């Protein structure tokens, strides 16, 4: 058996998931090499999925480093799944956690762009995204957290981020530190039409209760209005962007949240 110093250092990433009671859902985790500049996938390793002391199951990573485990949650609520690496002669990795949100399909879902919560320059040329790993993330804009807490009383909140998957632990820590209402963080794939593709996928999975979202770009707003959903531009975004005609432009976060009464 190789010593821990001789093993490849791995990085586990687990993803938040939404599900409905009694319906099968897939838990997803990635195992990557924890390199300085690159993070190639590590295939052929067994991952253990646990909820507390209960073993949910085990799955092997494929050539893309991804492991999938199907489960059937029974009741509405939030649970935390821990993903760890089984004993391996080749790799060592610290445990990762993700949340499974089991939601009632009769209750509305509102999408919220995480980067839209941060104050941004009103000049498009000077806009700066949330800092990357290792930098301090700005606090949410004044009034945003309280407005989301009010909205959380009426709807489920699903947070979206266009960031890198390596930033997920930091994003979770950031939302916890600023006491945002609990909700899954879903990564949007890079490129145009990313939200449109996700909306199509959620619709196929039966999530027809997505009422709309508070977004940061005109493209995201268009994805919502094209599917007859409410698009609300975050008060923090640049006003110069050309928004779809039906986009609501609130003056503050309280007004943004009121659009989903």
PDB file of C-alpha atoms in Angstrom:
ATOM      1  CA  UNK A   1       0.000   0.000   0.000  1.00  0.00           C
ATOM      2  CA  UNK A   2       1.420   3.384  -0.998  1.00  0.00           C
ATOM      3  CA  UNK A   3       1.940   5.982   1.724  1.00  0.00           C
ATOM      4  CA  UNK A   4      -0.196   9.123   1.634  1.00  0.00           C
ATOM      5  CA  UNK A   5       2.861  11.077   0.437  1.00  0.00           C
ATOM      6  CA  UNK A   6       3.107   8.829  -2.633  1.00  0.00           C
ATOM      7  CA  UNK A   7      -0.549   9.131  -3.589  1.00  0.00           C
ATOM      8  CA  UNK A   8      -2.069  11.619  -6.007  1.00  0.00           C
ATOM      9  CA  UNK A   9      -3.856  14.372  -4.143  1.00  0.00           C
ATOM     10  CA  UNK A  10      -7.452  14.530  -5.322  1.00  0.00           C
ATOM     11  CA  UNK A  11     -10.204  17.104  -5.045  1.00  0.00           C
ATOM     12  CA  UNK A  12     -13.821  16.064  -4.529  1.00  0.00           C
ATOM     13  CA  UNK A  13     -16.647  18.298  -5.705  1.00  0.00           C
ATOM     14  CA  UNK A  14     -20.259  17.466  -4.845  1.00  0.00           C
ATOM     15  CA  UNK A  15     -23.243  19.219  -6.406  1.00  0.00           C
ATOM     16  CA  UNK A  16     -26.524  20.418  -4.908  1.00  0.00           C
ATOM     17  CA  UNK A  17     -29.612  18.677  -6.268  1.00  0.00           C
ATOM     18  CA  UNK A  18     -33.364  19.288  -6.303  1.00  0.00           C
ATOM     19  CA  UNK A  19     -35.891  16.472  -6.175  1.00  0.00           C
ATOM     20  CA  UNK A  20     -39.558  15.736  -5.551  1.00  0.00           C
ATOM     21  CA  UNK A  21     -40.710  13.235  -2.898  1.00  0.00           C
ATOM     22  CA  UNK A  22     -40.886   9.666  -4.146  1.00  0.00           C
ATOM     23  CA  UNK A  23     -39.109  10.367  -7.428  1.00  0.00           C
ATOM     24  CA  UNK A  24     -35.658   9.164  -8.404  1.00  0.00           C
ATOM     25  CA  UNK A  25     -32.878  11.742  -8.508  1.00  0.00           C
ATOM     26  CA  UNK A  26     -29.182  11.452  -9.315  1.00  0.00           C
ATOM     27  CA  UNK A  27     -26.500  12.637  -6.907  1.00  0.00           C
ATOM     28  CA  UNK A  28     -23.383  13.843  -8.727  1.00  0.00           C
ATOM     29  CA  UNK A  29     -19.778  14.202  -7.600  1.00  0.00           C
ATOM     30  CA  UNK A  30     -16.503  14.813  -9.438  1.00  0.00           C
ATOM     31  CA  UNK A  31     -13.016  13.626  -8.493  1.00  0.00           C
ATOM     32  CA  UNK A  32     -10.216  15.748  -9.946  1.00  0.00           C
ATOM     33  CA  UNK A  33      -6.487  15.891  -9.463  1.00  0.00           C
ATOM     34  CA  UNK A  34      -5.681  18.792  -7.153  1.00  0.00           C
ATOM     35  CA  UNK A  35      -3.016  20.262  -9.406  1.00  0.00           C
ATOM     36  CA  UNK A  36      -1.507  23.711  -9.248  1.00  0.00           C
ATOM     37  CA  UNK A  37      -2.692  24.852 -12.675  1.00  0.00           C
ATOM     38  CA  UNK A  38      -4.769  21.996 -14.075  1.00  0.00           C
ATOM     39  CA  UNK A  39      -7.285  19.578 -12.595  1.00  0.00           C
ATOM     40  CA  UNK A  40      -7.496  16.459 -14.775  1.00  0.00           C
ATOM     41  CA  UNK A  41     -10.238  13.936 -13.898  1.00  0.00           C
ATOM     42  CA  UNK A  42      -9.429  10.842 -11.877  1.00  0.00           C
ATOM     43  CA  UNK A  43     -11.330   7.800 -13.113  1.00  0.00           C
ATOM     44  CA  UNK A  44     -11.643   4.316 -11.678  1.00  0.00           C
ATOM     45  CA  UNK A  45     -12.046   5.396  -8.052  1.00  0.00           C
ATOM     46  CA  UNK A  46     -14.934   4.415  -5.774  1.00  0.00           C
ATOM     47  CA  UNK A  47     -16.846   7.195  -4.010  1.00  0.00           C
ATOM     48  CA  UNK A  48     -19.044   6.674  -0.960  1.00  0.00           C
ATOM     49  CA  UNK A  49     -22.230   8.731  -0.574  1.00  0.00           C
ATOM     50  CA  UNK A  50     -23.503   9.094   2.994  1.00  0.00           C
ATOM     51  CA  UNK A  51     -26.253  10.905   4.862  1.00  0.00           C
ATOM     52  CA  UNK A  52     -25.068  11.129   8.449  1.00  0.00           C
ATOM     53  CA  UNK A  53     -23.981   7.614   9.401  1.00  0.00           C
ATOM     54  CA  UNK A  54     -26.158   6.020   6.717  1.00  0.00           C
ATOM     55  CA  UNK A  55     -24.464   4.797   3.548  1.00  0.00           C
ATOM     56  CA  UNK A  56     -26.626   5.811   0.592  1.00  0.00           C
ATOM     57  CA  UNK A  57     -24.477   3.896  -1.858  1.00  0.00           C
ATOM     58  CA  UNK A  58     -21.217   3.802  -3.730  1.00  0.00           C
ATOM     59  CA  UNK A  59     -20.314   4.649  -7.307  1.00  0.00           C
ATOM     60  CA  UNK A  60     -17.170   4.547  -9.433  1.00  0.00           C
ATOM     61  CA  UNK A  61     -15.800   7.577 -11.242  1.00  0.00           C
ATOM     62  CA  UNK A  62     -15.695   7.341 -15.016  1.00  0.00           C
ATOM     63  CA  UNK A  63     -13.084   8.668 -17.372  1.00  0.00           C
ATOM     64  CA  UNK A  64     -14.451  12.168 -16.797  1.00  0.00           C
ATOM     65  CA  UNK A  65     -13.956  11.824 -13.045  1.00  0.00           C
ATOM     66  CA  UNK A  66     -17.705  11.844 -12.418  1.00  0.00           C
ATOM     67  CA  UNK A  67     -19.640   9.432 -10.205  1.00  0.00           C
ATOM     68  CA  UNK A  68     -23.441   9.145 -10.230  1.00  0.00           C
ATOM     69  CA  UNK A  69     -25.728   7.633  -7.618  1.00  0.00           C
ATOM     70  CA  UNK A  70     -29.514   7.335  -7.931  1.00  0.00           C
ATOM     71  CA  UNK A  71     -31.625   7.752  -4.795  1.00  0.00           C
ATOM     72  CA  UNK A  72     -35.336   8.158  -4.051  1.00  0.00           C
ATOM     73  CA  UNK A  73     -36.059  10.731  -1.308  1.00  0.00           C
ATOM     74  CA  UNK A  74     -39.294  10.180   0.574  1.00  0.00           C
ATOM     75  CA  UNK A  75     -40.223  13.489   2.188  1.00  0.00           C
ATOM     76  CA  UNK A  76     -39.957  17.239   1.683  1.00  0.00           C
ATOM     77  CA  UNK A  77     -36.951  18.848   3.347  1.00  0.00           C
ATOM     78  CA  UNK A  78     -33.223  19.471   3.094  1.00  0.00           C
ATOM     79  CA  UNK A  79     -30.526  16.903   3.782  1.00  0.00           C
ATOM     80  CA  UNK A  80     -26.753  16.969   3.484  1.00  0.00           C
ATOM     81  CA  UNK A  81     -24.923  14.271   1.572  1.00  0.00           C
ATOM     82  CA  UNK A  82     -21.251  13.678   2.319  1.00  0.00           C
ATOM     83  CA  UNK A  83     -19.116  12.241  -0.461  1.00  0.00           C
ATOM     84  CA  UNK A  84     -15.845  10.545   0.402  1.00  0.00           C
ATOM     85  CA  UNK A  85     -13.213   8.483  -1.351  1.00  0.00           C
ATOM     86  CA  UNK A  86     -13.102   4.776  -0.542  1.00  0.00           C
ATOM     87  CA  UNK A  87      -9.713   3.366   0.437  1.00  0.00           C
ATOM     88  CA  UNK A  88      -7.516   3.770  -2.622  1.00  0.00           C
ATOM     89  CA  UNK A  89      -3.929   2.742  -3.381  1.00  0.00           C
ATOM     90  CA  UNK A  90      -3.562   5.662  -5.791  1.00  0.00           C
ATOM     91  CA  UNK A  91      -5.479   8.706  -4.573  1.00  0.00           C
ATOM     92  CA  UNK A  92      -6.237  10.613  -1.398  1.00  0.00           C
ATOM     93  CA  UNK A  93      -8.963  13.262  -1.097  1.00  0.00           C
ATOM     94  CA  UNK A  94     -10.875  15.134   1.582  1.00  0.00           C
ATOM     95  CA  UNK A  95     -14.623  14.663   1.918  1.00  0.00           C
ATOM     96  CA  UNK A  96     -17.041  16.999   0.124  1.00  0.00           C
ATOM     97  CA  UNK A  97     -20.639  17.845   0.980  1.00  0.00           C
ATOM     98  CA  UNK A  98     -23.697  18.845  -1.021  1.00  0.00           C
ATOM     99  CA  UNK A  99     -27.340  19.462  -0.208  1.00  0.00           C
ATOM    100  CA  UNK A 100     -30.366  17.562  -1.475  1.00  0.00           C
ATOM    101  CA  UNK A 101     -33.436  19.803  -1.563  1.00  0.00           C
ATOM    102  CA  UNK A 102     -36.665  17.819  -1.738  1.00  0.00           C
ATOM    103  CA  UNK A 103     -39.383  20.232  -2.804  1.00  0.00           C
ATOM    104  CA  UNK A 104     -43.154  20.246  -3.152  1.00  0.00           C
ATOM    105  CA  UNK A 105     -43.912  20.859  -6.831  1.00  0.00           C
ATOM    106  CA  UNK A 106     -46.973  22.912  -5.882  1.00  0.00           C
ATOM    107  CA  UNK A 107     -44.840  25.689  -4.390  1.00  0.00           C
ATOM    108  CA  UNK A 108     -43.298  28.315  -6.660  1.00  0.00           C
ATOM    109  CA  UNK A 109     -39.565  28.401  -7.433  1.00  0.00           C
ATOM    110  CA  UNK A 110     -37.727  31.676  -8.048  1.00  0.00           C
ATOM    111  CA  UNK A 111     -34.263  31.744  -9.606  1.00  0.00           C
ATOM    112  CA  UNK A 112     -31.686  34.163  -8.192  1.00  0.00           C
ATOM    113  CA  UNK A 113     -28.363  35.045  -9.807  1.00  0.00           C
ATOM    114  CA  UNK A 114     -25.687  35.057  -7.098  1.00  0.00           C
ATOM    115  CA  UNK A 115     -23.510  37.603  -8.878  1.00  0.00           C
ATOM    116  CA  UNK A 116     -26.521  39.906  -9.203  1.00  0.00           C
ATOM    117  CA  UNK A 117     -26.543  40.242  -5.409  1.00  0.00           C
ATOM    118  CA  UNK A 118     -23.285  42.189  -5.474  1.00  0.00           C
ATOM    119  CA  UNK A 119     -23.084  45.915  -6.176  1.00  0.00           C
ATOM    120  CA  UNK A 120     -21.712  46.462  -9.656  1.00  0.00           C
ATOM    121  CA  UNK A 121     -20.499  49.442 -11.623  1.00  0.00           C
ATOM    122  CA  UNK A 122     -23.148  51.180 -13.705  1.00  0.00           C
ATOM    123  CA  UNK A 123     -20.596  51.324 -16.540  1.00  0.00           C
ATOM    124  CA  UNK A 124     -20.492  48.065 -18.550  1.00  0.00           C
ATOM    125  CA  UNK A 125     -16.781  48.532 -19.300  1.00  0.00           C
ATOM    126  CA  UNK A 126     -15.960  48.547 -15.610  1.00  0.00           C
ATOM    127  CA  UNK A 127     -18.067  45.618 -14.486  1.00  0.00           C
ATOM    128  CA  UNK A 128     -16.179  43.105 -12.388  1.00  0.00           C
ATOM    129  CA  UNK A 129     -17.483  39.612 -11.618  1.00  0.00           C
ATOM    130  CA  UNK A 130     -17.298  38.023  -8.200  1.00  0.00           C
ATOM    131  CA  UNK A 131     -13.601  37.498  -7.390  1.00  0.00           C
ATOM    132  CA  UNK A 132     -12.107  34.140  -8.171  1.00  0.00           C
ATOM    133  CA  UNK A 133     -10.738  31.690  -5.656  1.00  0.00           C
ATOM    134  CA  UNK A 134      -8.497  33.196  -3.000  1.00  0.00           C
ATOM    135  CA  UNK A 135      -9.963  36.715  -3.164  1.00  0.00           C
ATOM    136  CA  UNK A 136     -12.422  38.247  -0.737  1.00  0.00           C
ATOM    137  CA  UNK A 137     -15.947  38.292  -2.094  1.00  0.00           C
ATOM    138  CA  UNK A 138     -17.942  41.506  -1.684  1.00  0.00           C
ATOM    139  CA  UNK A 139     -20.962  41.506   0.600  1.00  0.00           C
ATOM    140  CA  UNK A 140     -24.446  41.402  -0.947  1.00  0.00           C
ATOM    141  CA  UNK A 141     -25.999  44.739  -1.857  1.00  0.00           C
ATOM    142  CA  UNK A 142     -27.844  46.521   0.940  1.00  0.00           C
ATOM    143  CA  UNK A 143     -31.361  45.180   1.309  1.00  0.00           C
ATOM    144  CA  UNK A 144     -30.801  42.100  -0.843  1.00  0.00           C
ATOM    145  CA  UNK A 145     -30.640  39.526   1.941  1.00  0.00           C
ATOM    146  CA  UNK A 146     -33.712  40.838   3.773  1.00  0.00           C
ATOM    147  CA  UNK A 147     -35.684  40.945   0.518  1.00  0.00           C
ATOM    148  CA  UNK A 148     -34.745  37.341  -0.239  1.00  0.00           C
ATOM    149  CA  UNK A 149     -35.796  36.302   3.264  1.00  0.00           C
ATOM    150  CA  UNK A 150     -39.214  37.817   2.603  1.00  0.00           C
ATOM    151  CA  UNK A 151     -39.396  36.055  -0.761  1.00  0.00           C
ATOM    152  CA  UNK A 152     -38.332  32.769   0.845  1.00  0.00           C
ATOM    153  CA  UNK A 153     -41.586  32.765   2.823  1.00  0.00           C
ATOM    154  CA  UNK A 154     -43.537  32.460  -0.433  1.00  0.00           C
ATOM    155  CA  UNK A 155     -41.269  30.480  -2.747  1.00  0.00           C
ATOM    156  CA  UNK A 156     -38.281  28.187  -2.966  1.00  0.00           C
ATOM    157  CA  UNK A 157     -35.074  29.978  -3.963  1.00  0.00           C
ATOM    158  CA  UNK A 158     -32.687  28.415  -6.457  1.00  0.00           C
ATOM    159  CA  UNK A 159     -29.363  30.221  -6.771  1.00  0.00           C
ATOM    160  CA  UNK A 160     -27.494  30.303 -10.081  1.00  0.00           C
ATOM    161  CA  UNK A 161     -23.810  30.904 -10.716  1.00  0.00           C
ATOM    162  CA  UNK A 162     -21.740  31.023 -13.872  1.00  0.00           C
ATOM    163  CA  UNK A 163     -18.582  30.424 -11.866  1.00  0.00           C
ATOM    164  CA  UNK A 164     -16.134  27.544 -11.973  1.00  0.00           C
ATOM    165  CA  UNK A 165     -17.018  24.319 -10.158  1.00  0.00           C
ATOM    166  CA  UNK A 166     -13.874  24.720  -8.040  1.00  0.00           C
ATOM    167  CA  UNK A 167     -15.508  27.775  -6.461  1.00  0.00           C
ATOM    168  CA  UNK A 168     -18.557  25.903  -5.151  1.00  0.00           C
ATOM    169  CA  UNK A 169     -17.241  25.486  -1.573  1.00  0.00           C
ATOM    170  CA  UNK A 170     -16.506  29.224  -1.418  1.00  0.00           C
ATOM    171  CA  UNK A 171     -19.946  30.075  -2.768  1.00  0.00           C
ATOM    172  CA  UNK A 172     -21.583  27.912  -0.102  1.00  0.00           C
ATOM    173  CA  UNK A 173     -19.462  29.573   2.587  1.00  0.00           C
ATOM    174  CA  UNK A 174     -20.343  33.030   1.217  1.00  0.00           C
ATOM    175  CA  UNK A 175     -24.095  32.398   1.268  1.00  0.00           C
ATOM    176  CA  UNK A 176     -23.837  31.014   4.815  1.00  0.00           C
ATOM    177  CA  UNK A 177     -21.694  33.911   6.060  1.00  0.00           C
ATOM    178  CA  UNK A 178     -24.191  36.489   4.810  1.00  0.00           C
ATOM    179  CA  UNK A 179     -27.168  34.425   5.997  1.00  0.00           C
ATOM    180  CA  UNK A 180     -28.939  34.083   2.698  1.00  0.00           C
ATOM    181  CA  UNK A 181     -32.023  31.840   2.787  1.00  0.00           C
ATOM    182  CA  UNK A 182     -31.127  28.240   2.092  1.00  0.00           C
ATOM    183  CA  UNK A 183     -31.304  27.105  -1.493  1.00  0.00           C
ATOM    184  CA  UNK A 184     -29.352  24.961  -3.927  1.00  0.00           C
ATOM    185  CA  UNK A 185     -26.520  26.534  -5.901  1.00  0.00           C
ATOM    186  CA  UNK A 186     -26.668  25.420  -9.515  1.00  0.00           C
ATOM    187  CA  UNK A 187     -23.818  26.066 -11.944  1.00  0.00           C
ATOM    188  CA  UNK A 188     -24.777  27.340 -15.391  1.00  0.00           C
ATOM    189  CA  UNK A 189     -22.674  26.016 -18.232  1.00  0.00           C
ATOM    190  CA  UNK A 190     -20.458  28.542 -20.026  1.00  0.00           C
ATOM    191  CA  UNK A 191     -21.688  30.083 -23.242  1.00  0.00           C
ATOM    192  CA  UNK A 192     -24.855  31.633 -24.644  1.00  0.00           C
ATOM    193  CA  UNK A 193     -28.277  30.123 -23.950  1.00  0.00           C
ATOM    194  CA  UNK A 194     -27.017  28.513 -20.731  1.00  0.00           C
ATOM    195  CA  UNK A 195     -30.106  29.417 -18.694  1.00  0.00           C
ATOM    196  CA  UNK A 196     -32.394  28.556 -21.607  1.00  0.00           C
ATOM    197  CA  UNK A 197     -30.911  25.049 -21.682  1.00  0.00           C
ATOM    198  CA  UNK A 198     -31.356  24.638 -17.930  1.00  0.00           C
ATOM    199  CA  UNK A 199     -34.967  25.814 -18.089  1.00  0.00           C
ATOM    200  CA  UNK A 200     -35.634  23.252 -20.804  1.00  0.00           C
ATOM    201  CA  UNK A 201     -34.047  20.509 -18.694  1.00  0.00           C
ATOM    202  CA  UNK A 202     -35.987  21.477 -15.565  1.00  0.00           C
ATOM    203  CA  UNK A 203     -39.204  21.534 -17.568  1.00  0.00           C
ATOM    204  CA  UNK A 204     -38.540  17.994 -18.842  1.00  0.00           C
ATOM    205  CA  UNK A 205     -37.948  16.916 -15.238  1.00  0.00           C
ATOM    206  CA  UNK A 206     -41.363  18.253 -14.260  1.00  0.00           C
ATOM    207  CA  UNK A 207     -40.324  21.536 -12.622  1.00  0.00           C
ATOM    208  CA  UNK A 208     -43.108  23.572 -14.193  1.00  0.00           C
ATOM    209  CA  UNK A 209     -43.444  25.661 -11.013  1.00  0.00           C
ATOM    210  CA  UNK A 210     -40.493  27.955 -11.830  1.00  0.00           C
ATOM    211  CA  UNK A 211     -42.215  31.363 -11.848  1.00  0.00           C
ATOM    212  CA  UNK A 212     -39.234  33.426 -12.937  1.00  0.00           C
ATOM    213  CA  UNK A 213     -36.046  34.904 -11.612  1.00  0.00           C
ATOM    214  CA  UNK A 214     -33.968  37.850 -10.475  1.00  0.00           C
ATOM    215  CA  UNK A 215     -31.187  37.957 -13.039  1.00  0.00           C
ATOM    216  CA  UNK A 216     -28.121  39.974 -14.009  1.00  0.00           C
ATOM    217  CA  UNK A 217     -28.064  39.786 -17.823  1.00  0.00           C
ATOM    218  CA  UNK A 218     -30.463  40.490 -20.668  1.00  0.00           C
ATOM    219  CA  UNK A 219     -29.789  37.011 -22.033  1.00  0.00           C
ATOM    220  CA  UNK A 220     -31.016  35.434 -18.789  1.00  0.00           C
ATOM    221  CA  UNK A 221     -34.060  37.699 -18.817  1.00  0.00           C
ATOM    222  CA  UNK A 222     -34.839  36.666 -22.391  1.00  0.00           C
ATOM    223  CA  UNK A 223     -34.643  32.977 -21.451  1.00  0.00           C
ATOM    224  CA  UNK A 224     -37.355  33.651 -18.873  1.00  0.00           C
ATOM    225  CA  UNK A 225     -39.621  35.885 -20.939  1.00  0.00           C
ATOM    226  CA  UNK A 226     -39.392  33.525 -23.920  1.00  0.00           C
ATOM    227  CA  UNK A 227     -40.889  30.813 -21.701  1.00  0.00           C
ATOM    228  CA  UNK A 228     -43.578  33.163 -20.306  1.00  0.00           C
ATOM    229  CA  UNK A 229     -41.877  33.519 -16.938  1.00  0.00           C
ATOM    230  CA  UNK A 230     -41.305  36.673 -14.914  1.00  0.00           C
ATOM    231  CA  UNK A 231     -37.904  38.304 -15.510  1.00  0.00           C
ATOM    232  CA  UNK A 232     -36.706  40.826 -12.930  1.00  0.00           C
ATOM    233  CA  UNK A 233     -33.416  42.648 -13.462  1.00  0.00           C
ATOM    234  CA  UNK A 234     -31.465  42.921 -10.222  1.00  0.00           C
ATOM    235  CA  UNK A 235     -31.222  46.532  -9.002  1.00  0.00           C
ATOM    236  CA  UNK A 236     -27.427  46.173  -8.962  1.00  0.00           C
ATOM    237  CA  UNK A 237     -26.966  45.520 -12.689  1.00  0.00           C
ATOM    238  CA  UNK A 238     -25.879  48.040 -15.319  1.00  0.00           C
ATOM    239  CA  UNK A 239     -28.789  50.014 -16.744  1.00  0.00           C
ATOM    240  CA  UNK A 240     -27.181  50.380 -20.185  1.00  0.00           C
ATOM    241  CA  UNK A 241     -27.835  46.772 -21.137  1.00  0.00           C
ATOM    242  CA  UNK A 242     -30.712  46.280 -23.574  1.00  0.00           C
ATOM    243  CA  UNK A 243     -33.324  44.283 -21.690  1.00  0.00           C
ATOM    244  CA  UNK A 244     -36.291  42.391 -23.152  1.00  0.00           C
ATOM    245  CA  UNK A 245     -39.439  44.499 -23.229  1.00  0.00           C
ATOM    246  CA  UNK A 246     -41.227  42.571 -20.484  1.00  0.00           C
ATOM    247  CA  UNK A 247     -38.323  42.703 -18.022  1.00  0.00           C
ATOM    248  CA  UNK A 248     -39.181  44.424 -14.729  1.00  0.00           C
ATOM    249  CA  UNK A 249     -36.575  47.016 -13.631  1.00  0.00           C
ATOM    250  CA  UNK A 250     -37.128  47.543  -9.875  1.00  0.00           C
ATOM    251  CA  UNK A 251     -35.538  50.442  -8.005  1.00  0.00           C
ATOM    252  CA  UNK A 252     -34.462  48.294  -5.047  1.00  0.00           C
ATOM    253  CA  UNK A 253     -34.388  44.714  -3.771  1.00  0.00           C
ATOM    254  CA  UNK A 254     -37.628  45.013  -1.843  1.00  0.00           C
ATOM    255  CA  UNK A 255     -39.454  45.921  -5.047  1.00  0.00           C
ATOM    256  CA  UNK A 256     -37.695  43.070  -6.871  1.00  0.00           C
ATOM    257  CA  UNK A 257     -38.960  40.525  -4.347  1.00  0.00           C
ATOM    258  CA  UNK A 258     -42.513  41.908  -4.491  1.00  0.00           C
ATOM    259  CA  UNK A 259     -42.768  40.924  -8.164  1.00  0.00           C
ATOM    260  CA  UNK A 260     -43.275  37.309  -7.071  1.00  0.00           C
ATOM    261  CA  UNK A 261     -46.250  37.774  -4.765  1.00  0.00           C
TER     262      UNK A 261
END
